[in-house]
Coordinates of C-alpha atoms and ligand atoms in Angstrom, one line a residue:
M57 CA -10.4 141.0 -23.5
P58 CA -12.4 144.2 -23.3
T59 CA -10.6 147.5 -23.2
M60 CA -11.4 149.1 -19.9
A61 CA -9.1 152.1 -19.7
G62 CA -11.4 154.0 -17.2
R63 CA -12.1 157.7 -17.4
G64 CA -15.5 157.2 -19.1
D65 CA -14.4 154.8 -21.9
F66 CA -15.6 151.8 -20.0
D67 CA -16.4 149.1 -22.5
L68 CA -19.4 147.4 -20.9
A69 CA -20.5 145.7 -24.1
G70 CA -17.1 144.1 -24.5
L71 CA -17.2 143.0 -20.9
R72 CA -20.6 141.5 -21.2
G73 CA -19.4 139.7 -24.3
E74 CA -17.0 137.8 -22.0
F75 CA -20.1 136.1 -20.4
P76 CA -21.7 133.5 -22.6
I77 CA -25.0 133.6 -20.7
F78 CA -26.0 137.0 -22.2
A79 CA -26.0 135.8 -25.8
A80 CA -27.7 132.6 -24.7
Q81 CA -30.6 134.3 -22.8
G82 CA -31.2 137.3 -25.1
P83 CA -32.1 140.9 -24.2
R84 CA -35.0 140.3 -21.8
F85 CA -32.7 138.8 -19.1
H86 CA -31.9 141.0 -16.1
Y87 CA -29.8 139.0 -13.8
L88 CA -29.6 140.6 -10.4
D89 CA -29.0 137.5 -8.2
N90 CA -25.2 137.7 -8.3
A91 CA -24.9 137.4 -4.6
A92 CA -26.3 133.9 -4.9
T93 CA -24.1 133.0 -7.9
G94 CA -22.3 134.9 -10.5
Q95 CA -22.4 134.1 -14.2
I96 CA -19.4 132.2 -15.6
C97 CA -16.9 134.1 -17.6
R98 CA -15.6 132.8 -20.9
A99 CA -12.1 132.2 -19.6
A100 CA -13.4 130.0 -16.8
A101 CA -15.9 128.1 -19.0
E102 CA -13.1 127.4 -21.5
A103 CA -10.7 126.2 -18.8
L104 CA -13.4 123.8 -17.5
I105 CA -14.4 122.4 -20.9
D106 CA -10.7 122.1 -21.9
F107 CA -9.8 120.1 -18.9
E108 CA -12.9 117.8 -19.0
T109 CA -12.7 117.1 -22.7
R110 CA -9.0 117.3 -23.7
A111 CA -6.8 117.1 -20.6
R112 CA -8.6 115.1 -17.9
A113 CA -6.6 113.1 -15.5
N114 CA -6.4 112.9 -11.7
V115 CA -3.9 115.2 -9.9
K116 CA -1.1 114.6 -7.5
R117 CA -0.7 110.9 -8.3
G118 CA 0.0 109.9 -11.9
V119 CA 3.4 109.9 -13.5
Y120 CA 2.3 109.8 -17.1
R121 CA 2.3 113.0 -19.2
L122 CA -1.5 113.7 -18.9
A123 CA -1.5 113.3 -15.2
D124 CA 1.5 115.5 -14.8
E125 CA -0.1 118.2 -17.0
A126 CA -3.2 118.1 -14.8
T127 CA -1.2 118.4 -11.6
R128 CA 0.7 121.4 -13.0
A129 CA -2.5 123.1 -14.2
F130 CA -4.1 122.5 -10.8
E131 CA -1.1 124.1 -9.0
E132 CA -1.1 126.9 -11.6
A133 CA -4.7 127.6 -10.7
R134 CA -3.8 127.7 -7.0
A135 CA -1.1 130.3 -7.8
R136 CA -3.6 132.4 -9.8
I137 CA -6.1 132.4 -6.9
A138 CA -3.2 133.3 -4.6
G139 CA -2.4 136.2 -6.9
Y140 CA -6.0 137.5 -6.9
I141 CA -6.2 137.6 -3.2
G142 CA -2.6 138.8 -2.5
A143 CA -1.4 135.7 -0.7
R144 CA 2.4 135.6 -0.1
E145 CA 2.6 132.0 -1.5
A146 CA 0.4 129.7 -3.4
A147 CA 0.8 127.0 -0.7
E148 CA -1.3 129.2 1.6
V149 CA -4.4 128.5 -0.7
V150 CA -6.4 125.4 0.1
I151 CA -8.8 124.3 -2.7
T152 CA -12.3 123.7 -1.2
S153 CA -15.7 123.1 -2.7
G154 CA -16.7 126.7 -1.7
T155 CA -17.1 129.0 1.2
T156 CA -19.2 126.7 3.3
H157 CA -16.6 123.9 3.0
A158 CA -13.8 126.5 3.7
L159 CA -15.5 127.8 6.9
N160 CA -16.3 124.3 8.1
L161 CA -12.6 123.4 7.6
A162 CA -11.6 126.5 9.5
A163 CA -13.9 125.8 12.4
H164 CA -13.0 122.1 12.6
C165 CA -9.2 122.7 12.5
L166 CA -9.2 125.7 14.8
C167 CA -11.0 123.5 17.4
A168 CA -7.6 122.1 18.2
R169 CA -6.7 125.5 19.7
L170 CA -9.9 125.8 21.8
R171 CA -10.4 124.7 25.5
P172 CA -13.7 124.6 27.5
G173 CA -14.8 128.1 28.4
D174 CA -13.0 129.7 25.5
E175 CA -15.0 132.2 23.4
I176 CA -15.7 132.5 19.7
L177 CA -16.8 136.0 18.6
L178 CA -19.0 136.2 15.6
T179 CA -21.2 139.0 14.2
T180 CA -25.0 139.3 13.8
A181 CA -24.4 139.9 10.1
E182 CA -23.1 136.4 9.3
H183 CA -24.4 133.9 6.7
H184 CA -25.4 130.6 8.4
S185 CA -22.2 129.1 7.0
N186 CA -20.2 131.3 9.3
I187 CA -22.4 130.6 12.3
V188 CA -23.3 126.9 12.3
P189 CA -19.8 125.5 11.9
W190 CA -18.7 127.5 14.9
Q191 CA -21.7 126.2 16.9
L192 CA -20.7 122.7 16.0
A193 CA -17.1 123.3 16.9
G194 CA -18.1 125.2 20.1
A195 CA -20.3 122.3 21.2
R196 CA -17.5 119.8 20.7
V197 CA -15.0 121.7 22.9
G198 CA -17.3 123.5 25.3
A199 CA -16.6 127.0 23.9
T200 CA -19.1 129.8 24.1
I201 CA -20.3 131.9 21.1
R202 CA -20.8 135.7 21.3
A203 CA -21.8 138.1 18.6
I204 CA -21.2 141.7 17.7
P205 CA -24.6 143.4 17.4
L206 CA -25.8 145.8 14.7
Q207 CA -26.2 149.6 15.0
T208 CA -29.5 151.1 14.1
D209 CA -28.3 151.7 10.5
G210 CA -27.7 147.9 10.0
R211 CA -23.9 148.2 10.2
L212 CA -21.9 146.3 12.8
D213 CA -21.5 148.1 16.1
L214 CA -17.7 147.8 16.4
D215 CA -17.7 150.1 19.4
R216 CA -19.0 147.1 21.3
L217 CA -15.8 145.2 20.6
A218 CA -14.2 146.3 23.9
D219 CA -17.1 144.8 25.9
L220 CA -17.3 141.6 23.9
L221 CA -13.6 140.7 23.8
S222 CA -12.0 138.9 26.6
A223 CA -8.8 137.0 27.4
R224 CA -10.8 133.9 26.5
T225 CA -11.6 135.0 22.9
R226 CA -9.7 132.6 20.7
V227 CA -11.4 133.2 17.4
I228 CA -13.1 136.1 15.7
A229 CA -15.1 135.1 12.6
A230 CA -16.7 137.8 10.5
T231 CA -18.0 138.5 7.0
H232 CA -16.1 140.9 4.9
C233 CA -19.4 142.0 3.3
S234 CA -22.9 141.2 4.3
N235 CA -24.9 139.2 1.8
V236 CA -28.1 141.0 2.9
T237 CA -27.1 144.7 3.4
G238 CA -23.9 144.8 1.4
A239 CA -22.2 146.6 4.3
I240 CA -18.4 146.1 4.2
T241 CA -16.9 145.2 7.6
D242 CA -13.9 147.1 8.9
I243 CA -11.6 144.1 8.9
G244 CA -8.6 146.2 10.0
R245 CA -10.4 147.0 13.2
L246 CA -11.3 143.4 13.9
A247 CA -7.7 142.4 13.1
E248 CA -6.4 144.8 15.7
A249 CA -8.9 143.4 18.2
A250 CA -7.9 139.9 17.4
R251 CA -4.2 140.7 17.9
S252 CA -4.9 142.4 21.2
V253 CA -6.1 139.2 22.7
G254 CA -4.1 136.7 20.6
A255 CA -7.2 135.4 18.7
V256 CA -7.3 134.1 15.2
L257 CA -9.4 136.2 12.6
V258 CA -11.4 134.2 10.1
V259 CA -13.0 136.2 7.3
D260 CA -15.9 135.1 5.0
G261 CA -15.0 136.8 1.7
A262 CA -17.8 135.2 -0.4
Q263 CA -19.5 138.5 -1.2
R264 CA -16.4 140.7 -1.3
A265 CA -14.3 138.6 -3.7
P266 CA -16.4 139.3 -6.8
H267 CA -15.8 143.1 -6.5
G268 CA -12.1 143.2 -7.2
P269 CA -8.7 141.8 -6.2
L270 CA -7.8 141.6 -2.5
D271 CA -4.8 141.9 -0.3
V272 CA -5.3 139.4 2.5
Q273 CA -2.0 140.3 4.1
A274 CA -2.9 144.0 4.3
L275 CA -6.3 143.1 5.7
G276 CA -4.5 141.5 8.7
C277 CA -6.7 138.4 8.9
D278 CA -5.5 134.8 9.4
L279 CA -7.9 132.9 7.2
Y280 CA -10.0 134.1 4.2
A281 CA -12.8 132.1 2.5
L282 CA -14.3 132.5 -1.0
S283 CA -16.5 130.7 -3.5
G284 CA -15.6 130.2 -7.2
H285 CA -19.2 130.3 -8.4
K286 CA -19.6 133.8 -7.0
L287 CA -16.3 134.8 -8.6
F288 CA -17.6 134.1 -12.2
A289 CA -16.1 130.5 -12.3
A290 CA -17.8 127.1 -12.1
T291 CA -19.8 125.7 -9.2
G292 CA -18.0 123.2 -7.1
A293 CA -14.7 124.9 -6.1
G294 CA -13.7 127.6 -3.8
A295 CA -10.7 128.5 -1.6
L296 CA -9.5 129.0 1.9
W297 CA -6.4 131.1 2.4
I298 CA -4.6 130.2 5.6
R299 CA -1.6 132.3 6.8
S300 CA 1.3 129.9 6.4
D301 CA 2.6 129.8 10.0
L302 CA -0.9 129.0 11.2
A303 CA -1.5 126.4 8.5
Q304 CA 1.7 124.6 9.6
E305 CA 0.3 124.0 13.1
L306 CA -3.3 123.1 12.2
P307 CA -4.4 119.5 12.2
P308 CA -6.2 118.1 9.1
F309 CA -10.0 118.4 8.4
L310 CA -11.0 115.4 6.3
G311 CA -8.9 112.3 6.2
G312 CA -8.2 110.2 3.1
G313 CA -5.9 110.0 0.1
E314 CA -3.3 112.6 -0.8
M315 CA -3.3 114.4 2.5
I316 CA -0.9 112.0 4.2
R317 CA 2.8 111.4 4.5
R318 CA 2.7 107.9 5.8
V319 CA -0.2 105.6 6.9
S320 CA -0.1 102.5 9.0
I321 CA -3.1 100.6 10.3
E322 CA -2.6 102.2 13.7
S323 CA -1.8 105.8 12.8
S324 CA -0.9 108.3 10.1
T325 CA 1.3 111.3 9.6
F326 CA 0.2 114.1 7.4
A327 CA 1.4 116.0 4.3
P328 CA 2.4 119.7 4.8
P329 CA -0.2 122.4 3.9
P330 CA -2.1 122.9 1.6
H331 CA -2.3 119.1 0.8
R332 CA -3.0 118.2 4.4
F333 CA -6.3 120.0 4.0
E334 CA -7.2 118.5 0.6
A335 CA -8.2 114.9 1.1
G336 CA -9.3 112.9 -1.9
T337 CA -9.8 114.0 -5.5
P338 CA -10.3 117.8 -5.5
P339 CA -12.8 119.5 -7.8
I340 CA -10.1 119.8 -10.5
G341 CA -12.1 121.3 -13.5
A342 CA -13.8 123.8 -11.2
A343 CA -10.5 124.7 -9.6
L344 CA -9.0 125.3 -13.0
A345 CA -12.0 127.5 -13.9
L346 CA -11.5 129.4 -10.7
G347 CA -7.8 130.0 -11.5
A348 CA -8.7 131.1 -15.0
A349 CA -11.4 133.5 -13.7
A350 CA -9.0 134.9 -11.1
A351 CA -6.3 135.5 -13.7
W352 CA -8.8 137.2 -16.1
L353 CA -10.3 139.3 -13.3
S354 CA -6.8 140.3 -12.2
G355 CA -6.2 142.0 -15.5
L356 CA -9.4 144.2 -15.5
D357 CA -9.6 147.9 -14.7
W358 CA -11.2 147.8 -11.3
E359 CA -11.2 151.5 -10.8
A360 CA -13.6 151.8 -13.8
I361 CA -15.6 148.7 -12.7
H362 CA -16.0 150.1 -9.2
A363 CA -17.2 153.4 -10.6
H364 CA -19.7 151.6 -12.8
E365 CA -21.0 149.4 -10.0
Q366 CA -21.4 152.4 -7.7
R367 CA -23.3 154.3 -10.4
L368 CA -25.8 151.4 -10.7
L369 CA -26.0 151.1 -6.9
E370 CA -26.8 154.8 -6.6
R371 CA -29.5 154.6 -9.2
L372 CA -31.0 151.4 -7.6
L373 CA -31.1 153.0 -4.1
A374 CA -32.6 156.2 -5.4
G375 CA -35.2 154.3 -7.5
L376 CA -36.2 152.0 -4.6
K377 CA -36.5 154.9 -2.2
A378 CA -39.0 156.6 -4.6
I379 CA -41.4 153.6 -4.8
P380 CA -44.1 153.9 -2.1
G381 CA -44.2 151.0 0.4
V382 CA -40.6 149.9 -0.3
R383 CA -38.3 149.8 2.8
L384 CA -34.6 149.3 2.5
L385 CA -32.8 147.1 5.0
G386 CA -29.4 148.3 6.3
P387 CA -27.4 151.3 5.3
E388 CA -29.0 153.8 2.9
G389 CA -25.8 155.2 1.4
T390 CA -23.2 153.7 -1.0
Q391 CA -20.2 154.2 1.2
A392 CA -18.4 151.1 2.4
R393 CA -20.9 148.9 0.7
A394 CA -20.9 146.3 -2.0
P395 CA -23.5 146.9 -4.8
L396 CA -26.3 144.9 -3.3
V397 CA -29.6 145.9 -1.7
S398 CA -32.2 144.1 0.3
F399 CA -35.7 145.5 0.8
V400 CA -39.2 144.7 1.9
V401 CA -42.4 145.8 0.2
D402 CA -45.3 146.6 2.6
G403 CA -48.0 143.9 2.3
I404 CA -46.3 141.7 -0.3
H405 CA -44.3 138.6 0.6
P406 CA -40.7 138.7 -0.8
H407 CA -41.3 135.4 -2.7
D408 CA -44.3 137.0 -4.4
V409 CA -42.3 140.0 -5.3
C410 CA -39.6 137.9 -6.9
Q411 CA -42.0 135.7 -8.8
L412 CA -43.7 138.8 -10.2
L413 CA -40.4 140.4 -11.1
D414 CA -39.5 137.3 -13.0
T415 CA -42.4 138.0 -15.4
F416 CA -40.5 141.2 -16.3
G417 CA -37.3 139.1 -16.9
V418 CA -35.8 140.3 -13.6
C419 CA -34.0 137.7 -11.5
T420 CA -33.9 138.6 -7.8
R421 CA -33.9 136.5 -4.6
G422 CA -36.5 136.4 -1.8
G423 CA -36.1 134.8 1.6
H424 CA -33.8 135.0 4.6
H425 CA -30.7 134.6 2.4
C426 CA -29.3 132.2 5.0
A427 CA -29.0 135.0 7.5
Q428 CA -31.8 134.6 9.9
P429 CA -30.1 136.3 12.9
L430 CA -29.5 139.4 10.7
H431 CA -33.1 139.5 9.5
E432 CA -34.3 139.1 13.1
A433 CA -32.1 142.0 14.2
L434 CA -33.6 144.1 11.3
G435 CA -37.1 143.1 12.5
V436 CA -38.2 141.2 9.4
E437 CA -38.6 137.5 8.5
A438 CA -37.4 137.8 4.9
S439 CA -36.5 140.3 2.2
V440 CA -36.0 140.7 -1.5
R441 CA -32.4 141.1 -2.6
A442 CA -31.0 142.7 -5.8
S443 CA -27.3 142.2 -6.2
I444 CA -25.2 143.8 -8.9
A445 CA -22.1 142.4 -10.7
L446 CA -19.5 144.0 -13.0
Y447 CA -21.6 143.1 -16.1
N448 CA -24.9 144.6 -15.1
D449 CA -26.2 147.7 -16.9
E450 CA -28.7 150.5 -16.6
A451 CA -31.3 148.4 -18.4
D452 CA -31.1 145.8 -15.6
I453 CA -31.7 148.4 -12.9
E454 CA -34.5 150.1 -14.8
A455 CA -36.2 146.8 -15.5
L456 CA -36.2 146.0 -11.8
L457 CA -37.5 149.5 -10.8
D458 CA -40.2 149.5 -13.5
G459 CA -41.3 145.9 -12.6
L460 CA -41.4 146.7 -9.0
E461 CA -43.5 149.8 -9.5
E462 CA -45.9 147.7 -11.5
V463 CA -46.0 145.0 -8.7
V464 CA -46.7 147.6 -6.1
R465 CA -49.4 149.3 -8.2
R466 CA -51.1 145.9 -8.7
L467 CA -50.8 144.4 -5.3
A468 CA -50.0 146.8 -2.4
Ligands
PMP190 N1 -21.0 133.4 3.1 C1 -21.7 134.4 2.4 C2 -21.6 135.8 2.9 C3 -22.5 134.1 1.3 O1 -23.2 135.0 0.7 C4 -22.6 132.7 0.9 C5 -23.5 132.3 -0.3 N2 -24.7 132.8 -0.2 C6 -21.9 131.8 1.6 C7 -21.1 132.1 2.7 C8 -21.9 130.3 1.2 O2 -21.3 130.1 0.0 P1 -21.3 128.7 -0.7 O3 -22.8 128.3 -0.8 O4 -20.7 129.0 -2.1 O5 -20.5 127.8 0.1

């Protein structure tokens, strides 16, 4: 493990050494698409390979040694994820395939608490996976969707909460961090609003989770979703934290094996949480990888990592502002912001910018980033996004800025 004692002796080379991709790709590899997926850390990759090649068996059902070991490892992974997010108990963590699955589960199960005419309050900054499941749920029960708008700086206008809340608001669903602007949402304020009307608060933590351990209890939310592949683990597993008293009362999502207590041809009774929400064979190897990543990340010096990420973000913002024709979307400062930036370049389509940046070894993303309402509110169709993770370095930022200057010189 790298030594990361903070106060300037931040061992970035050691940290990068924990991510096999960098040795595999060589020096001309500047990965700035971390908001789409993070690179896998060694601990997670080893956990995945170890399970699949040495210790593979299904969980929750076998009585032989290997199956028992797999079940224990799966439950240990759940406990490690619970530790990273500050859950009171491991049983509050449901293993899902990712944030999308987690939010669909939340919307489907919370439907049971909705009546026709009830309201679901979203925000304009949501990823489609925190919009569409609520539209589907709302249509099923006849609930109405409302959304908190943006301020002119691209942050949420939480002063509008008082107008948007009503006695019919049953759910508030919001992102902890925008995947387009990086703006961090004041979850405490939403939690207070939710409490004031007896609503449930669902938080999409996909973009916040990779930037350090969490305390879901202190946040004051009721459900919290994240994706393992963005948290430096494998693709295929994520998690949904559900406050235990709420989990007890929610009905299942998918039906099938391992989520039941008793099944007859006419009807079934269900297992307690979290198993009630985990029908069928879970993504075992990916869950073990997520547990290993969570445990490894929990041991890092996040004060030093935050300072490092903020330094890179400052340089990126300053460099982008200095390139003619580049316009930043959302907040211009680094306060209450994850290290990711979206921008447009006058006269050049975001896809073209990304393709040209690739010729400089720079990986960025162009498009609407599954956030069309947010782009519409910002007055653009699409944007280029550069997103920083703990292992990025100055060379990554300079490669992006140099490449972009060249692109603008050639095309704008
Ligand atoms: N929410 C946010 C804020 C995201 O950035 C993403 C991934 N781009 C998702 C949800 C969906 O995550 P996944 O595809 O891992 O389910």
